Short mmCIF file of N, CA and C in Angstrom, two decimals:
data_model
loop_
_atom_site.label_atom_id
_atom_site.label_comp_id
_atom_site.label_asym_id
_atom_site.label_seq_id
_atom_site.Cartn_x
_atom_site.Cartn_y
_atom_site.Cartn_z
N MET A 1 -18.21 20.33 17.33
CA MET A 1 -17.51 20.82 15.99
C MET A 1 -16.04 19.29 16.39
N THR A 2 -16.50 18.60 15.01
CA THR A 2 -15.50 17.81 13.90
C THR A 2 -14.27 18.31 13.64
N ILE A 3 -12.88 18.41 13.93
CA ILE A 3 -12.02 18.82 12.98
C ILE A 3 -11.87 17.37 11.95
N PHE A 4 -11.45 17.64 10.86
CA PHE A 4 -10.57 16.18 9.60
C PHE A 4 -9.53 16.39 9.26
N LYS A 5 -8.87 15.52 9.34
CA LYS A 5 -7.23 15.93 8.70
C LYS A 5 -7.50 15.28 7.52
N GLU A 6 -6.88 15.53 6.91
CA GLU A 6 -6.67 14.85 5.50
C GLU A 6 -5.28 14.43 5.39
N ILE A 7 -4.98 13.91 4.24
CA ILE A 7 -4.18 12.50 3.89
C ILE A 7 -3.21 13.65 2.69
N VAL A 8 -2.24 13.84 3.11
CA VAL A 8 -1.17 14.37 1.97
C VAL A 8 -0.62 13.32 1.27
N ASP A 9 0.17 12.84 1.89
CA ASP A 9 0.75 11.00 1.63
C ASP A 9 0.98 10.30 2.75
N GLU A 10 1.06 8.79 1.74
CA GLU A 10 0.73 7.53 2.16
C GLU A 10 2.24 7.08 1.80
N GLU A 11 3.29 6.31 2.33
CA GLU A 11 3.74 5.20 1.84
C GLU A 11 4.24 4.17 3.23
N TYR A 12 4.38 3.60 2.92
CA TYR A 12 4.48 1.92 2.90
C TYR A 12 6.31 1.94 3.54
N LEU A 13 6.77 1.58 4.31
CA LEU A 13 8.19 1.58 4.97
C LEU A 13 8.11 -0.30 6.28
N THR A 14 9.36 -0.39 5.76
CA THR A 14 9.79 -1.79 6.45
C THR A 14 9.87 -0.71 8.04
N THR A 15 9.92 -2.21 9.19
CA THR A 15 10.80 -1.76 9.98
C THR A 15 11.99 -0.33 10.05
N SER A 16 12.94 -1.90 9.12
CA SER A 16 13.97 -1.25 9.07
C SER A 16 14.65 0.33 8.59
N GLU A 17 13.66 0.82 8.03
CA GLU A 17 13.43 2.23 6.99
C GLU A 17 13.31 3.33 8.42
N VAL A 18 11.72 2.42 9.10
CA VAL A 18 11.82 3.46 10.62
C VAL A 18 12.67 3.64 11.89
N LYS A 19 13.05 2.17 11.79
CA LYS A 19 14.70 2.30 12.52
C LYS A 19 15.21 3.63 11.82
N GLU A 20 15.92 3.75 10.98
CA GLU A 20 16.76 4.52 11.39
C GLU A 20 16.58 5.96 10.78
N ALA A 21 15.20 5.83 10.53
CA ALA A 21 14.29 7.37 10.80
C ALA A 21 14.37 7.87 11.50
N LEU A 22 14.43 6.94 12.65
CA LEU A 22 14.54 7.70 14.20
C LEU A 22 15.51 7.79 15.01
N ALA A 23 16.43 7.13 14.02
CA ALA A 23 17.90 7.34 14.91
C ALA A 23 18.30 8.79 14.72
N ALA A 24 17.66 9.38 13.16
CA ALA A 24 18.18 10.21 12.51
C ALA A 24 17.29 10.66 13.93
N VAL A 25 16.31 11.21 13.80
CA VAL A 25 15.43 11.90 14.87
C VAL A 25 16.29 12.30 16.41
N GLU A 26 16.12 11.02 17.26
CA GLU A 26 17.20 10.53 18.31
C GLU A 26 18.51 11.65 18.40
N GLU A 27 19.23 11.30 17.30
CA GLU A 27 20.68 12.16 16.96
C GLU A 27 20.49 13.95 17.76
N THR A 28 19.43 13.85 16.53
CA THR A 28 18.86 15.54 16.02
C THR A 28 18.44 15.85 17.37
N ARG A 29 17.47 15.10 18.93
CA ARG A 29 17.54 15.76 19.97
C ARG A 29 18.20 15.30 21.03
N ALA A 30 18.64 14.44 20.78
CA ALA A 30 20.65 14.07 21.54
C ALA A 30 21.26 15.68 21.97
N LEU A 31 20.77 16.37 20.60
CA LEU A 31 22.64 17.21 20.38
C LEU A 31 21.88 18.59 21.26
N ASP A 32 20.48 18.68 21.22
CA ASP A 32 19.74 19.65 22.12
C ASP A 32 19.40 19.48 23.49
N GLU A 33 19.89 20.31 24.73
CA GLU A 33 20.48 19.37 25.51
C GLU A 33 19.27 19.38 26.77
N ASP A 34 18.17 20.80 26.49
CA ASP A 34 17.09 20.81 26.87
C ASP A 34 16.25 20.09 26.66
N ARG A 35 15.76 19.58 25.20
CA ARG A 35 14.51 18.50 24.28
C ARG A 35 14.55 17.34 24.80
N GLU A 36 13.36 17.22 25.53
CA GLU A 36 13.44 15.52 26.01
C GLU A 36 12.58 14.86 25.63
N MET A 37 12.95 13.54 24.82
CA MET A 37 12.41 12.55 24.51
C MET A 37 11.06 12.21 24.83
N PRO A 38 9.82 12.99 24.14
CA PRO A 38 8.92 12.68 24.58
C PRO A 38 8.32 10.95 24.65
N TYR A 39 7.86 10.19 25.10
CA TYR A 39 7.34 8.95 25.46
C TYR A 39 6.92 8.10 24.51
N GLU A 40 6.01 8.28 23.19
CA GLU A 40 5.85 7.79 22.58
C GLU A 40 6.95 7.95 21.43
N LEU A 41 7.80 9.30 20.94
CA LEU A 41 9.48 8.36 19.90
C LEU A 41 9.86 7.32 20.99
N ALA A 42 10.70 7.58 22.33
CA ALA A 42 10.93 6.39 23.15
C ALA A 42 10.45 5.61 23.04
N ARG A 43 8.90 5.02 22.80
CA ARG A 43 8.66 4.21 22.79
C ARG A 43 9.24 2.99 21.29
N ALA A 44 8.47 4.10 20.39
CA ALA A 44 8.60 3.70 18.82
C ALA A 44 9.95 3.78 19.02
N VAL A 45 11.43 4.10 19.22
CA VAL A 45 12.63 3.75 18.85
C VAL A 45 12.87 2.61 19.63
N GLU A 46 11.97 2.63 20.76
CA GLU A 46 12.58 0.78 21.01
C GLU A 46 12.34 0.14 20.65
N HIS A 47 10.49 0.09 20.05
CA HIS A 47 9.97 -0.72 19.29
C HIS A 47 11.07 -1.46 17.88
N ALA A 48 11.53 0.01 17.32
CA ALA A 48 11.67 -0.62 15.82
C ALA A 48 13.32 -0.77 16.21
N ASN A 49 14.35 -0.79 17.19
CA ASN A 49 15.40 -1.76 18.18
C ASN A 49 14.95 -3.22 17.66
N ARG A 50 14.26 -3.12 18.30
CA ARG A 50 13.67 -4.06 19.11
C ARG A 50 13.82 -5.56 17.69
N PHE A 51 12.54 -4.75 16.75
CA PHE A 51 12.17 -5.96 15.63
C PHE A 51 12.73 -5.98 14.38
N ALA A 52 13.90 -4.81 14.23
CA ALA A 52 14.12 -4.76 12.99
C ALA A 52 15.10 -5.54 12.66
N THR A 53 15.23 -6.44 12.10
CA THR A 53 16.49 -7.97 12.12
C THR A 53 16.99 -7.53 10.65
N LEU A 54 16.07 -7.25 10.18
CA LEU A 54 16.95 -6.99 7.88
C LEU A 54 17.21 -5.44 8.27
N SER A 55 18.49 -5.61 7.70
CA SER A 55 19.40 -4.58 7.26
C SER A 55 18.25 -3.80 6.28
N VAL A 56 18.20 -2.66 6.07
CA VAL A 56 17.44 -1.50 5.67
C VAL A 56 17.28 -2.54 3.68
N GLU A 57 18.64 -2.58 2.78
CA GLU A 57 18.63 -3.18 1.79
C GLU A 57 17.60 -4.44 2.16
N ASP A 58 18.49 -5.58 2.16
CA ASP A 58 17.87 -6.92 2.37
C ASP A 58 16.18 -6.11 2.60
N ALA A 59 15.77 -5.57 3.77
CA ALA A 59 13.93 -5.45 3.49
C ALA A 59 13.63 -4.81 2.14
N THR A 60 14.13 -3.73 1.67
CA THR A 60 14.19 -3.16 0.95
C THR A 60 13.80 -4.72 -0.72
N ALA A 61 14.84 -5.48 -0.49
CA ALA A 61 15.03 -6.42 -1.82
C ALA A 61 13.75 -7.53 -1.27
N LEU A 62 13.67 -7.62 -0.29
CA LEU A 62 12.90 -8.80 0.44
C LEU A 62 11.30 -7.75 -0.52
N VAL A 63 11.09 -6.90 -0.03
CA VAL A 63 9.13 -5.85 -0.14
C VAL A 63 9.39 -6.69 -1.61
N GLU A 64 10.32 -6.02 -3.04
CA GLU A 64 10.84 -6.10 -4.40
C GLU A 64 10.32 -7.45 -4.67
N GLU A 65 11.10 -8.33 -4.01
CA GLU A 65 10.91 -9.60 -3.94
C GLU A 65 9.57 -10.16 -4.41
N LEU A 66 9.19 -9.91 -3.27
CA LEU A 66 7.94 -10.64 -2.26
C LEU A 66 6.29 -9.42 -3.77
N GLN A 67 6.94 -8.56 -4.02
CA GLN A 67 5.83 -7.83 -5.29
C GLN A 67 6.03 -8.17 -6.51
N THR A 68 6.77 -9.51 -6.35
CA THR A 68 7.10 -10.45 -7.53
C THR A 68 5.99 -11.41 -8.18
N LEU A 69 5.17 -11.65 -6.64
CA LEU A 69 4.74 -13.03 -7.02
C LEU A 69 3.20 -12.67 -7.44
N GLU A 70 2.73 -13.47 -7.75
CA GLU A 70 1.50 -13.17 -8.31
C GLU A 70 0.05 -12.74 -7.16
N LYS A 71 0.04 -13.35 -5.93
CA LYS A 71 -1.51 -12.51 -4.75
C LYS A 71 -0.20 -10.85 -3.93
N VAL A 72 0.73 -11.25 -4.40
CA VAL A 72 1.32 -10.53 -2.85
C VAL A 72 0.93 -8.64 -3.51
N ASP A 73 0.43 -8.15 -2.92
CA ASP A 73 -0.02 -6.27 -4.20
C ASP A 73 1.00 -5.73 -2.48
N GLU A 74 1.32 -4.69 -2.62
CA GLU A 74 2.69 -3.60 -2.23
C GLU A 74 1.84 -3.69 -0.06
N ALA A 75 0.87 -3.36 0.05
CA ALA A 75 0.72 -3.20 1.15
C ALA A 75 1.16 -4.35 1.99
N THR A 76 0.75 -5.99 1.53
CA THR A 76 1.23 -7.18 2.21
C THR A 76 2.60 -7.45 1.52
N ALA A 77 3.58 -6.99 0.72
CA ALA A 77 4.55 -7.13 1.16
C ALA A 77 5.42 -6.99 2.13
N TYR A 78 4.33 -5.38 2.40
CA TYR A 78 5.77 -5.16 3.50
C TYR A 78 5.13 -5.05 4.45
N LYS A 79 4.01 -6.19 4.94
CA LYS A 79 3.39 -6.66 6.42
C LYS A 79 4.68 -8.27 5.99
N VAL A 80 4.60 -8.51 5.08
CA VAL A 80 5.50 -10.13 5.67
C VAL A 80 6.71 -9.18 5.78
N ALA A 81 7.15 -9.23 4.81
CA ALA A 81 8.72 -8.09 5.19
C ALA A 81 8.36 -7.99 6.91
N ASN A 82 7.68 -6.83 7.24
CA ASN A 82 7.48 -6.43 9.28
C ASN A 82 7.89 -7.69 9.51
N LEU A 83 6.94 -8.61 9.18
CA LEU A 83 6.38 -9.00 9.83
C LEU A 83 7.27 -11.06 10.40
N LEU A 84 8.30 -11.14 9.21
CA LEU A 84 8.73 -11.60 8.61
C LEU A 84 8.46 -13.50 8.93
N PRO A 85 7.15 -13.88 8.61
CA PRO A 85 6.53 -15.25 9.14
C PRO A 85 7.02 -16.51 9.24
N GLU A 86 7.35 -17.59 9.49
CA GLU A 86 8.32 -18.54 10.29
C GLU A 86 7.01 -20.17 9.32
N ASP A 87 6.05 -19.71 9.51
CA ASP A 87 5.27 -20.86 9.01
C ASP A 87 4.46 -20.48 8.32
N ARG A 88 3.26 -20.99 7.68
CA ARG A 88 1.81 -21.14 7.46
C ARG A 88 1.04 -20.60 8.07
N ASP A 89 0.56 -21.19 9.41
CA ASP A 89 -0.03 -20.11 9.29
C ASP A 89 -0.12 -19.17 9.66
N GLU A 90 0.99 -18.38 10.43
CA GLU A 90 1.64 -16.79 10.49
C GLU A 90 1.38 -16.24 9.48
N LEU A 91 1.56 -16.58 8.19
CA LEU A 91 1.43 -15.83 6.96
C LEU A 91 -0.03 -15.85 6.93
N ARG A 92 -1.16 -17.56 6.89
CA ARG A 92 -2.53 -16.95 6.94
C ARG A 92 -3.10 -15.95 7.36
N ALA A 93 -2.67 -15.12 9.07
CA ALA A 93 -2.58 -14.70 9.59
C ALA A 93 -2.64 -13.27 8.39
N VAL A 94 -1.35 -12.98 7.91
CA VAL A 94 -1.39 -11.65 7.05
C VAL A 94 -2.31 -11.32 5.61
N PHE A 95 -2.45 -13.05 5.43
CA PHE A 95 -3.98 -12.22 4.08
C PHE A 95 -4.99 -12.79 4.89
N ALA A 96 -5.27 -12.86 6.60
CA ALA A 96 -6.99 -13.35 6.38
C ALA A 96 -7.24 -11.93 5.89
N GLN A 97 -6.97 -10.90 5.73
CA GLN A 97 -8.32 -9.72 5.54
C GLN A 97 -8.34 -9.26 4.28
N GLU A 98 -7.46 -10.10 3.21
CA GLU A 98 -7.74 -10.28 2.40
C GLU A 98 -9.13 -10.49 1.33
N ARG A 99 -9.56 -10.68 0.64
CA ARG A 99 -10.25 -11.02 -0.14
C ARG A 99 -10.49 -12.42 -0.89
N TYR A 100 -8.87 -13.45 -0.99
CA TYR A 100 -8.64 -14.26 -1.66
C TYR A 100 -7.06 -15.17 -0.26
N SER A 101 -8.09 -16.20 -0.66
CA SER A 101 -6.68 -16.78 -0.15
C SER A 101 -5.58 -17.86 -0.79
N LEU A 102 -4.52 -18.15 0.28
CA LEU A 102 -2.93 -18.36 -1.28
C LEU A 102 -3.23 -19.81 -1.06
N SER A 103 -3.16 -21.07 -1.59
CA SER A 103 -2.80 -22.16 -1.59
C SER A 103 -1.50 -22.36 -0.66
N GLY A 104 -1.52 -23.78 -0.67
CA GLY A 104 -0.50 -24.33 -0.10
C GLY A 104 1.19 -24.28 -0.65
N GLU A 105 0.72 -23.91 -2.12
CA GLU A 105 2.24 -23.73 -3.07
C GLU A 105 2.77 -22.65 -2.88
N GLU A 106 2.25 -21.54 -2.86
CA GLU A 106 1.59 -19.91 -2.51
C GLU A 106 3.09 -19.94 -1.12
N LEU A 107 1.98 -20.09 -0.13
CA LEU A 107 2.00 -20.11 0.88
C LEU A 107 3.42 -20.59 1.30
N ASP A 108 4.37 -21.40 0.42
CA ASP A 108 5.29 -21.99 0.63
C ASP A 108 5.79 -21.13 -0.31
N GLU A 109 5.68 -21.00 -1.16
CA GLU A 109 6.62 -20.24 -1.95
C GLU A 109 7.03 -18.25 -1.39
N VAL A 110 5.95 -17.60 -0.81
CA VAL A 110 6.24 -16.55 -0.28
C VAL A 110 6.90 -16.70 1.20
N LEU A 111 7.00 -18.29 2.08
CA LEU A 111 7.88 -18.17 3.48
C LEU A 111 9.20 -18.23 2.30
N ASN A 112 9.48 -19.60 1.54
CA ASN A 112 10.74 -19.60 0.68
C ASN A 112 11.56 -18.20 0.38
N THR A 113 10.74 -17.10 0.10
CA THR A 113 11.39 -16.03 -0.92
C THR A 113 11.54 -15.42 0.86
N VAL A 114 11.37 -15.13 2.10
CA VAL A 114 11.49 -15.08 3.43
C VAL A 114 12.58 -15.18 3.68
N ALA A 115 12.53 -17.45 3.70
CA ALA A 115 13.37 -17.69 4.77
C ALA A 115 15.51 -17.54 3.21
N LYS A 116 14.76 -16.75 2.89
CA LYS A 116 16.14 -16.24 1.83
C LYS A 116 16.75 -15.14 2.11
N TYR A 117 15.86 -14.19 2.92
CA TYR A 117 16.89 -12.90 3.72
C TYR A 117 16.86 -13.09 5.03
N VAL A 118 16.51 -14.16 5.95
CA VAL A 118 16.10 -14.39 7.95
C VAL A 118 17.54 -15.61 7.81
#
């Protein structure tokens, strides 16, 4: 017998937002001496702390600015904001699953937008 789970809600988050949310969870767990942090939660906190380089405000502003560009949808904007690609090859990897490819000028436009926040 297979148990199916239904997706009730879905929301994209930047790594900075995840870091902030996990810090709240970690703080709550620290107050209770009997509750040990599970391995998965500890690894998630470590990952968020390592890779969240932007502030929540900057990450949100970057996502909003990326969404104003022509071929950047919401999901891709969050991917770019989380990965912060530094060159065309890294950015092409983000767009590899899309049905379209970006021209050199479009890639540069996205990279210039990211460079404003890094």
